[in-house]
């Protein structure tokens, strides 16, 4: 029997072998995912600069190609965000798990993976490098041409030059083998929904030189900047505790708790240490492994800590959410509800939703579901996630939901940690606390729906009555005019309108 050969692989090699789990399963999905990752980064960078995002996405075919389903496309995304410091560009773009979004605050990016996957896919499908132009405030700007050294998870810098760029921001150009025919509809849907969840963003899409769509710009208000938070004590697993102790080993237990965690002030720390029956002056670096383990268990289970801070979150908010949905979908009635801030394992989260009626939505016995996580629309794998599960579990018939009224439900979950099912970030995993809050939110909206559908039905009845009345009234007027031998039949419209206004005021 021969011995197996043991080896280790780098993170980029792992994603090269398993690109499906990051959303690059076929040319059409890869085109969509690459666009999504680039737009996500641009929106994050604009929000960090506190400026309304102005993003231009250009997609063009490489010339002289055969007319096949998959073709080589050039994707170019230009933004007015913060830009990146030149020294971070190679690793940020061409090294898996390198990024600026690992802190505890809400962001669209999570893993430090997205843009590198787009480059990696482009590189293996077309052998072309990525081109990055970027300028930060106070710098002149730089240009890079980069590839990924997949086996070693390192950037390869093919070209570098300094620029004289006037505007801050970043332009990224990726060449990849894609299928735009199949992906285009989803890309447009994604851009449209992105401007709903980020109403201050304007996104222009041009395909082969023609401007296909201009989305967004629904609000001048930029979301308040989110704050970076300390971990909540209920998030203290053994690994986190070990890292915090390594950094602050000389601190006394009492001070260590106050400085390392949110929601632990001197009073709470003293109470907690007393409850633990531990010495508050003991240096944490000198604690035994078992003591640290029981400290972690106690931190996670002690019920004297307040809920996590939510200044690290950025919900869309009632006014903005309703306004952008109403503008895009021409809604008739809308209702907003939110729950939170709540927490799951110490991570704060908020769930918010808008229920809307409008003729553009399909008629069904359940509302059409639009899902968002940290302001990113989720368009794939809806059946794998908790949003659809809770949606199906809700008994909409009880709330007067039936096929005569077209209803849609727009749901946004935001958190410092969204528990995604896979690295492609398309559906949210089952987490008891989030599921519970969604269930309560949907029930609340269901009750509202009963009122809304009664209103829609009442106004439909009213409209029918008015049509019937106008018809009869016109006949009477025509008949009376001919009896009185008037040649001209007077108009009845204004009179009917006035009568109905009086009726509905009564
Ligand atoms: P993530 O977005 O999850 O952090 P990415 O691989 O998509 O991971 O991006 C890596 C890093 O590159 C980001 O964290 C960010 O710091 C930087 N970056 C990427 N695109 C841009 C951009 N358009 N503007 C500014 N910074 C960017
Ligand atoms: Mg990203």
Coordinates of C-alpha atoms and ligand atoms in Angstrom, one line a residue:
X1 CA 0.0 0.0 0.0
X2 CA 1.5 3.4 -1.0
X3 CA 1.5 6.2 1.5
X4 CA -0.5 9.3 0.6
X5 CA 1.4 12.4 -0.1
X6 CA 0.8 15.2 2.5
X7 CA 1.0 18.8 1.5
X8 CA -0.4 22.1 2.6
X9 CA -2.0 24.6 0.2
X10 CA -2.3 28.4 0.4
X11 CA -5.7 30.2 0.9
X12 CA -5.7 31.4 -2.8
X13 CA -4.9 27.9 -3.9
X14 CA -7.9 26.7 -1.9
X15 CA -10.2 29.2 -3.6
X16 CA -8.6 28.4 -7.0
X17 CA -9.7 24.8 -6.4
X18 CA -13.1 25.7 -4.9
X19 CA -14.1 28.8 -6.7
X20 CA -17.8 27.8 -6.7
X21 CA -18.1 28.5 -2.9
X22 CA -17.1 32.1 -3.5
X23 CA -19.7 32.5 -6.3
X24 CA -17.6 31.8 -9.4
X25 CA -19.2 28.5 -10.5
X26 CA -19.8 29.2 -14.2
X27 CA -19.3 32.1 -16.6
X28 CA -22.6 33.8 -16.1
X29 CA -22.5 33.6 -12.2
X30 CA -18.8 34.6 -12.3
X31 CA -19.7 37.8 -14.4
X32 CA -22.4 38.6 -11.8
X33 CA -20.2 37.9 -8.8
X34 CA -17.2 39.9 -10.2
X35 CA -19.5 43.0 -10.7
X36 CA -21.0 42.5 -7.3
X37 CA -17.7 42.3 -5.5
X38 CA -16.3 45.4 -7.3
X39 CA -19.5 47.5 -6.7
X40 CA -19.5 46.4 -3.0
X41 CA -16.0 47.6 -2.5
X42 CA -16.7 50.9 -4.2
X43 CA -19.8 51.5 -2.0
X44 CA -17.8 50.7 1.1
X45 CA -15.0 53.1 0.1
X46 CA -17.5 55.9 -0.6
X47 CA -19.2 55.4 2.7
X48 CA -15.8 55.5 4.4
X49 CA -15.1 58.9 2.7
X50 CA -18.6 60.1 3.8
X51 CA -19.5 61.0 0.2
X52 CA -22.5 60.1 -1.9
X53 CA -21.3 57.2 -4.1
X54 CA -21.0 58.0 -7.8
X55 CA -20.1 54.8 -9.5
X56 CA -19.6 54.1 -13.2
X57 CA -19.6 50.4 -14.3
X58 CA -18.5 49.8 -17.9
X59 CA -18.7 46.4 -19.5
X60 CA -17.3 45.8 -22.9
X61 CA -16.5 42.8 -25.1
X62 CA -13.0 42.3 -26.3
X63 CA -13.0 42.9 -30.1
X64 CA -12.9 40.2 -32.8
X65 CA -14.3 37.3 -30.9
X66 CA -16.4 34.4 -32.2
X67 CA -20.1 34.6 -31.5
X68 CA -20.2 32.1 -28.7
X69 CA -22.2 32.2 -25.4
X70 CA -19.1 32.8 -23.3
X71 CA -16.9 35.7 -24.3
X72 CA -14.0 37.7 -22.9
X73 CA -15.3 40.9 -21.2
X74 CA -13.6 43.9 -19.7
X75 CA -15.3 45.1 -16.5
X76 CA -14.3 48.5 -15.3
X77 CA -15.6 50.1 -12.1
X78 CA -14.8 53.7 -11.3
X79 CA -15.6 55.2 -7.9
X80 CA -15.2 58.4 -5.9
X81 CA -14.3 56.6 -2.7
X82 CA -11.3 56.9 -0.3
X83 CA -8.8 55.2 -2.7
X84 CA -6.1 53.0 -1.2
X85 CA -2.6 53.9 0.0
X86 CA -0.2 52.7 -2.7
X87 CA 1.6 50.3 -0.4
X88 CA -1.5 48.3 0.4
X89 CA -2.8 48.0 -3.2
X90 CA -0.9 44.8 -4.2
X91 CA -2.0 42.8 -1.2
X92 CA -5.5 44.2 -1.0
X93 CA -6.2 43.2 -4.6
X94 CA -4.0 40.2 -5.2
X95 CA -3.8 38.3 -1.8
X96 CA -6.7 36.3 -0.4
X97 CA -7.6 37.4 3.2
X98 CA -6.0 40.8 3.2
X99 CA -8.3 43.8 3.7
X100 CA -9.4 46.7 5.9
X101 CA -12.7 45.4 7.1
X102 CA -11.9 42.9 9.8
X103 CA -12.8 45.4 12.5
X104 CA -16.1 45.1 14.5
X105 CA -18.4 47.4 12.4
X106 CA -21.0 46.9 9.7
X107 CA -19.5 46.7 6.2
X108 CA -20.4 45.1 2.9
X109 CA -17.1 43.4 2.7
X110 CA -16.3 40.7 5.2
X111 CA -13.6 38.2 4.3
X112 CA -10.9 40.1 2.4
X113 CA -11.7 37.8 -0.5
X114 CA -14.0 39.3 -3.1
X115 CA -11.8 41.4 -5.3
X116 CA -9.0 38.9 -5.2
X117 CA -11.4 36.2 -6.4
X118 CA -12.4 38.4 -9.3
X119 CA -8.7 38.8 -10.3
X120 CA -8.0 35.1 -9.8
X121 CA -11.0 34.1 -12.0
X122 CA -10.0 36.7 -14.7
X123 CA -6.4 35.5 -14.6
X124 CA -7.2 31.8 -15.0
X125 CA -9.9 32.3 -17.6
X126 CA -8.0 34.9 -19.8
X127 CA -4.5 35.2 -18.5
X128 CA -4.9 38.9 -18.1
X129 CA -3.8 41.0 -15.1
X130 CA -6.0 43.4 -13.1
X131 CA -5.4 47.2 -13.6
X132 CA -5.9 49.4 -10.6
X133 CA -5.8 53.2 -10.6
X134 CA -6.2 54.8 -7.2
X135 CA -5.8 58.1 -5.4
X136 CA -6.2 58.9 -1.7
X137 CA -6.6 62.4 -0.3
X138 CA -3.3 64.3 -0.5
X139 CA -1.6 61.8 -2.8
X140 CA -1.1 62.0 -6.6
X141 CA -2.3 58.6 -7.3
X142 CA -0.8 55.4 -8.6
X143 CA -1.4 52.7 -11.3
X144 CA -0.7 49.0 -10.8
X145 CA -1.0 45.9 -13.0
X146 CA -1.3 42.9 -10.8
X147 CA -1.6 39.1 -10.9
X148 CA -2.0 36.6 -8.1
X149 CA 0.8 34.1 -7.3
X150 CA -1.8 31.4 -6.5
X151 CA 0.4 28.8 -5.0
X152 CA 1.9 31.2 -2.5
X153 CA -1.0 33.6 -2.0
X154 CA 1.1 36.6 -2.9
X155 CA 0.7 39.5 -5.4
X156 CA 2.8 39.7 -8.5
X157 CA 3.4 43.4 -9.5
X158 CA 3.7 43.5 -13.3
X159 CA 3.7 47.2 -13.5
X160 CA 3.7 50.3 -11.2
X161 CA 3.7 54.0 -12.0
X162 CA 2.8 57.2 -10.3
X163 CA 0.0 59.3 -11.7
X164 CA -1.2 62.9 -11.7
X165 CA -4.8 62.0 -11.0
X166 CA -7.0 64.9 -9.9
X167 CA -10.0 63.1 -8.3
X168 CA -9.8 60.8 -5.2
X169 CA -11.1 57.3 -5.8
X170 CA -10.4 54.0 -7.5
X171 CA -10.8 52.5 -10.9
X172 CA -10.5 48.7 -11.2
X173 CA -10.3 46.9 -14.6
X174 CA -10.7 43.2 -14.7
X175 CA -10.7 41.0 -17.9
X176 CA -12.6 37.7 -17.6
X177 CA -14.4 35.1 -19.5
X178 CA -18.1 35.6 -18.9
X179 CA -21.6 35.2 -20.2
X180 CA -23.2 38.6 -20.2
X181 CA -26.3 37.5 -22.0
X182 CA -27.3 35.3 -19.1
X183 CA -25.9 37.6 -16.3
X184 CA -27.2 41.0 -17.5
X185 CA -30.6 40.8 -16.1
X186 CA -29.3 39.9 -12.6
X187 CA -26.6 42.6 -12.8
X188 CA -29.3 45.2 -13.5
X189 CA -31.5 43.9 -10.7
X190 CA -28.5 43.9 -8.4
X191 CA -27.6 47.5 -9.2
X192 CA -31.2 48.7 -8.9
X193 CA -31.6 47.0 -5.5
X194 CA -28.2 48.3 -4.4
X195 CA -29.5 51.9 -4.8
X196 CA -32.5 51.0 -2.7
X197 CA -30.4 49.8 0.2
X198 CA -27.9 52.7 -0.4
X199 CA -30.2 55.5 -1.5
X200 CA -27.5 58.1 -1.7
X201 CA -25.7 56.1 -4.4
X202 CA -25.8 56.8 -8.1
X203 CA -24.7 54.0 -10.3
X204 CA -24.4 54.2 -14.1
X205 CA -24.1 51.1 -16.2
X206 CA -22.8 51.2 -19.7
X207 CA -22.5 48.1 -22.0
X208 CA -20.3 48.3 -25.1
X209 CA -20.2 52.1 -24.9
X210 CA -24.0 52.7 -24.5
X211 CA -25.4 53.9 -21.2
X212 CA -27.9 51.2 -20.4
X213 CA -29.2 52.5 -17.1
X214 CA -28.7 55.2 -14.5
X215 CA -29.8 54.1 -11.1
X216 CA -30.3 55.8 -7.8
X217 CA -29.4 59.2 -6.3
X218 CA -32.6 59.0 -4.2
X219 CA -31.2 60.8 -1.2
X220 CA -28.7 63.5 -0.3
X221 CA -28.3 62.1 3.2
X222 CA -25.2 60.1 3.8
X223 CA -25.6 57.4 6.5
X224 CA -24.0 58.4 9.8
X225 CA -20.5 56.9 9.9
X226 CA -20.5 53.6 11.8
X227 CA -18.1 53.3 14.8
X228 CA -15.7 50.5 15.4
X229 CA -16.8 48.6 18.5
X230 CA -15.0 46.5 21.1
X231 CA -16.2 42.9 21.4
X232 CA -19.2 42.3 23.7
X233 CA -18.4 40.0 26.6
X234 CA -20.9 37.4 25.3
X235 CA -18.7 37.0 22.2
X236 CA -15.8 36.0 24.4
X237 CA -14.9 32.5 23.2
X238 CA -11.6 31.0 24.3
X239 CA -9.7 32.0 21.2
X240 CA -10.8 35.7 21.5
X241 CA -9.9 35.7 25.2
X242 CA -6.5 34.2 24.5
X243 CA -5.7 36.9 21.9
X244 CA -6.9 39.7 24.2
X245 CA -4.8 38.4 27.1
X246 CA -1.7 38.1 24.9
X247 CA -2.0 41.8 24.0
X248 CA -2.8 43.0 27.6
X249 CA -1.1 40.4 29.8
X250 CA 0.1 42.9 32.4
X251 CA -3.4 44.3 33.1
X252 CA -5.3 43.5 36.3
X253 CA -8.4 41.5 35.7
X254 CA -10.8 44.4 36.5
X255 CA -9.0 46.8 34.2
X256 CA -8.6 44.2 31.5
X257 CA -12.4 43.6 31.4
X258 CA -13.2 47.3 31.3
X259 CA -10.7 48.0 28.5
X260 CA -11.2 44.9 26.3
X261 CA -15.0 44.7 26.2
X262 CA -17.9 47.0 25.5
X263 CA -20.6 47.4 28.1
X264 CA -18.2 46.7 30.9
X265 CA -17.7 49.8 33.1
X266 CA -15.9 49.8 36.4
X267 CA -19.1 49.0 38.4
X268 CA -20.1 46.1 36.1
X269 CA -16.6 44.7 36.1
X270 CA -16.5 44.8 40.0
X271 CA -19.9 43.0 40.2
X272 CA -18.8 40.4 37.6
X273 CA -15.5 39.7 39.3
X274 CA -17.3 39.3 42.7
X275 CA -19.8 37.0 41.1
X276 CA -16.8 35.0 39.7
X277 CA -15.2 35.0 43.1
X278 CA -11.9 36.0 41.5
X279 CA -9.2 38.5 42.6
X280 CA -9.8 41.7 40.6
X281 CA -6.1 42.7 40.9
X282 CA -4.8 39.4 39.4
X283 CA -2.8 40.0 36.2
X284 CA -4.6 38.3 33.3
X285 CA -1.3 37.1 31.8
X286 CA -0.7 35.0 34.9
X287 CA -4.1 33.2 34.8
X288 CA -4.0 29.5 34.3
X289 CA -5.7 28.0 31.2
X290 CA -8.6 26.5 33.2
X291 CA -9.2 29.9 34.9
X292 CA -9.3 31.6 31.4
X293 CA -11.8 28.9 30.2
X294 CA -14.1 29.5 33.2
X295 CA -13.7 33.3 32.7
X296 CA -14.9 32.8 29.1
X297 CA -17.9 30.7 30.1
X298 CA -18.9 33.2 32.8
X299 CA -18.6 36.1 30.4
X300 CA -20.8 34.4 27.8
X301 CA -23.4 33.5 30.4
X302 CA -23.5 36.3 32.9
X303 CA -26.8 38.2 32.5
X304 CA -25.6 41.5 34.0
X305 CA -24.2 42.9 30.8
X306 CA -26.2 45.4 28.8
X307 CA -27.1 44.6 25.1
X308 CA -24.3 45.3 22.6
X309 CA -23.8 48.8 21.3
X310 CA -25.5 49.5 18.0
X311 CA -23.4 52.5 16.9
X312 CA -21.4 50.0 14.8
X313 CA -24.5 49.4 12.7
X314 CA -26.1 51.3 9.8
X315 CA -29.8 50.3 9.2
X316 CA -31.4 51.9 6.1
X317 CA -34.1 53.7 8.2
X318 CA -37.8 54.2 7.7
X319 CA -37.8 57.3 5.5
X320 CA -35.0 56.3 3.2
X321 CA -36.1 52.7 2.8
X322 CA -39.7 53.6 1.9
X323 CA -38.7 56.5 -0.3
X324 CA -36.3 54.5 -2.5
X325 CA -38.6 51.5 -2.8
X326 CA -41.5 53.8 -3.7
X327 CA -39.4 55.5 -6.4
X328 CA -38.2 52.3 -8.0
X329 CA -41.4 50.3 -7.8
X330 CA -44.2 52.8 -8.0
X331 CA -45.8 51.5 -4.8
X332 CA -49.3 52.3 -3.6
X333 CA -49.1 51.5 0.1
X334 CA -46.1 50.9 2.3
X335 CA -45.3 50.1 5.9
X336 CA -42.0 50.0 7.7
X337 CA -41.1 48.0 10.8
X338 CA -37.8 47.3 12.6
X339 CA -36.6 45.2 15.5
X340 CA -33.4 45.6 17.5
X341 CA -30.7 46.2 18.2
X342 CA -30.7 42.6 19.4
X343 CA -27.7 40.2 19.6
X344 CA -26.6 36.8 18.6
X345 CA -23.6 35.4 20.5
X346 CA -22.6 39.0 21.4
X347 CA -22.9 40.3 17.8
X348 CA -25.4 43.2 17.5
X349 CA -28.0 43.0 14.7
X350 CA -31.0 44.9 13.5
X351 CA -33.8 43.6 11.2
X352 CA -35.9 46.1 9.3
X353 CA -38.5 45.6 6.6
X354 CA -40.9 47.4 4.3
X355 CA -44.1 45.8 3.2
X356 CA -45.4 47.4 -0.1
X357 CA -48.3 47.0 -2.4
X358 CA -48.0 48.0 -6.1
X359 CA -49.0 46.7 -9.5
X360 CA -45.3 45.9 -10.4
X361 CA -45.2 43.0 -7.9
X362 CA -46.3 39.5 -8.9
X363 CA -49.7 38.4 -7.5
X364 CA -49.3 35.4 -5.2
X365 CA -50.4 34.0 -1.9
X366 CA -47.2 35.1 -0.3
X367 CA -45.4 38.4 -0.7
X368 CA -42.4 38.6 -3.2
X369 CA -39.3 38.6 -1.1
X370 CA -36.4 41.0 -1.6
X371 CA -33.4 40.2 0.7
X372 CA -30.6 42.5 1.9
X373 CA -27.7 41.9 4.2
X374 CA -25.5 44.8 5.4
X375 CA -27.1 46.8 2.6
X376 CA -26.1 44.3 -0.1
X377 CA -29.0 42.7 -2.1
X378 CA -28.9 38.9 -2.1
X379 CA -30.1 37.5 -5.4
X380 CA -29.1 33.8 -5.4
X381 CA -29.7 30.8 -3.1
X382 CA -32.8 32.3 -1.5
X383 CA -34.2 28.9 -0.5
X384 CA -31.1 28.1 1.5
X385 CA -31.5 31.0 3.9
X386 CA -33.5 31.9 7.0
X387 CA -35.3 34.9 5.3
X388 CA -37.2 32.6 2.9
X389 CA -37.7 30.0 5.6
X390 CA -39.3 32.4 8.0
X391 CA -41.3 33.9 5.0
X392 CA -42.7 30.5 4.2
X393 CA -43.4 29.7 7.8
X394 CA -45.5 32.9 8.2
X395 CA -49.2 32.2 7.6
X396 CA -49.9 35.0 5.3
X397 CA -53.5 33.9 4.6
X398 CA -54.3 34.8 8.2
X399 CA -53.3 38.3 7.4
X400 CA -55.7 38.7 4.5
X401 CA -53.0 37.9 1.9
X402 CA -54.5 36.6 -1.4
X403 CA -53.7 36.8 -5.0
X404 CA -55.8 39.8 -5.7
X405 CA -53.4 42.2 -4.0
X406 CA -49.7 42.3 -5.3
X407 CA -47.5 42.6 -2.2
X408 CA -43.7 42.6 -1.8
X409 CA -41.5 42.4 1.4
X410 CA -38.1 44.1 1.5
X411 CA -36.1 42.8 4.4
X412 CA -32.7 44.0 5.6
X413 CA -30.5 42.3 8.2
X414 CA -27.5 44.3 9.4
X415 CA -24.9 43.1 11.9
X416 CA -21.2 43.3 12.6
X417 CA -21.3 39.6 11.7
X418 CA -23.8 38.2 9.2
X419 CA -23.7 34.4 9.5
X420 CA -23.5 33.7 5.7
X421 CA -24.0 30.1 4.5
X422 CA -21.0 30.3 2.2
X423 CA -18.1 32.6 1.1
X424 CA -20.4 33.7 -1.9
X425 CA -22.5 35.6 0.7
X426 CA -25.9 34.9 -0.8
X427 CA -28.0 33.4 2.0
X428 CA -28.0 33.7 5.8
X429 CA -27.5 30.7 8.0
X430 CA -29.9 29.6 10.6
X431 CA -29.2 31.5 13.8
X432 CA -31.9 31.1 16.4
X433 CA -31.8 34.7 17.6
X434 CA -32.1 36.3 14.1
X435 CA -34.7 33.8 13.1
X436 CA -36.8 34.7 16.2
X437 CA -36.7 38.4 15.5
X438 CA -37.6 37.9 11.8
X439 CA -40.5 35.8 12.8
X440 CA -41.8 38.6 15.1
X441 CA -41.1 41.2 12.5
X442 CA -43.0 39.3 9.8
X443 CA -46.0 38.8 12.2
X444 CA -46.1 42.5 12.9
X445 CA -46.0 43.3 9.2
X446 CA -48.7 40.6 8.6
X447 CA -51.0 42.4 11.0
X448 CA -50.3 45.7 9.1
X449 CA -51.0 43.8 5.8
X450 CA -54.5 43.1 6.9
X451 CA -55.2 46.8 7.3
X452 CA -53.4 47.6 4.0
X453 CA -55.3 45.0 2.0
X454 CA -58.6 46.1 3.4
X455 CA -57.7 49.6 2.3
X456 CA -56.7 48.4 -1.2
X457 CA -60.0 46.4 -1.4
X458 CA -62.0 49.3 -0.2
X459 CA -60.5 51.6 -2.7
X460 CA -61.0 49.0 -5.5
X461 CA -64.7 48.8 -4.4
X462 CA -64.9 52.6 -4.4
X463 CA -63.4 52.8 -7.9
X464 CA -65.9 50.3 -9.2
X465 CA -68.8 52.1 -7.7
X466 CA -67.6 55.4 -9.2
X467 CA -67.2 53.8 -12.7
X468 CA -70.8 52.4 -12.4
X469 CA -72.2 55.7 -11.2
X470 CA -70.5 57.7 -14.0
X471 CA -71.8 55.4 -16.6
X472 CA -75.4 55.8 -15.3
X473 CA -75.0 59.5 -14.8
X474 CA -73.7 60.0 -18.4
X475 CA -76.8 58.1 -19.7
X476 CA -79.2 60.3 -17.7
X477 CA -77.5 63.5 -18.8
X478 CA -77.5 62.3 -22.5
X479 CA -81.2 61.4 -22.2
X480 CA -82.1 64.7 -20.5
X481 CA -80.2 66.7 -23.1
X482 CA -82.1 65.0 -25.9
X483 CA -85.4 65.6 -24.1
X484 CA -84.6 69.3 -23.7
X485 CA -83.4 69.3 -27.4
X486 CA -79.9 70.5 -26.5
X487 CA -77.4 69.7 -29.2
X488 CA -74.4 69.6 -26.9
X489 CA -74.3 67.0 -24.1
X490 CA -72.7 68.6 -20.9
X491 CA -69.7 66.9 -19.4
X492 CA -70.4 64.9 -16.2
X493 CA -66.9 64.1 -15.1
X494 CA -66.3 67.1 -12.8
X495 CA -69.7 66.6 -11.1
X496 CA -69.1 62.9 -10.5
X497 CA -65.7 63.7 -9.1
X498 CA -67.1 66.3 -6.7
X499 CA -69.9 63.9 -5.6
X500 CA -67.4 61.2 -4.7
X501 CA -65.1 63.6 -2.9
X502 CA -68.0 64.7 -0.7
X503 CA -68.9 61.0 -0.2
X504 CA -65.5 60.0 0.9
X505 CA -65.1 63.0 3.2
X506 CA -68.4 62.1 5.0
Ligands
LIG1 P1 -13.3 42.9 1.6 O1 -14.1 43.8 0.8 O2 -14.1 41.7 2.1 O3 -12.5 43.5 2.6 P2 -11.9 42.5 -0.9 O4 -11.0 41.4 -1.4 O5 -13.1 42.7 -1.8 O6 -12.3 42.2 0.6 O7 -11.0 43.9 -0.8 C1 -9.8 43.9 -0.1 C2 -9.6 45.2 0.4 O8 -9.2 46.1 -0.6 C3 -10.7 45.9 1.1 O9 -10.8 45.6 2.5 C4 -10.4 47.4 0.9 O10 -9.5 47.8 1.9 C5 -9.6 47.4 -0.4 N1 -10.4 47.9 -1.5 C6 -10.9 47.1 -2.5 N2 -11.5 47.8 -3.5 C7 -11.5 49.1 -3.0 C8 -12.0 50.4 -3.5 N3 -12.7 50.4 -4.7 N4 -11.7 51.5 -2.8 C9 -11.0 51.4 -1.7 N5 -10.5 50.3 -1.2 C10 -10.7 49.1 -1.8
LIG2 MG1 -15.0 43.3 -1.0

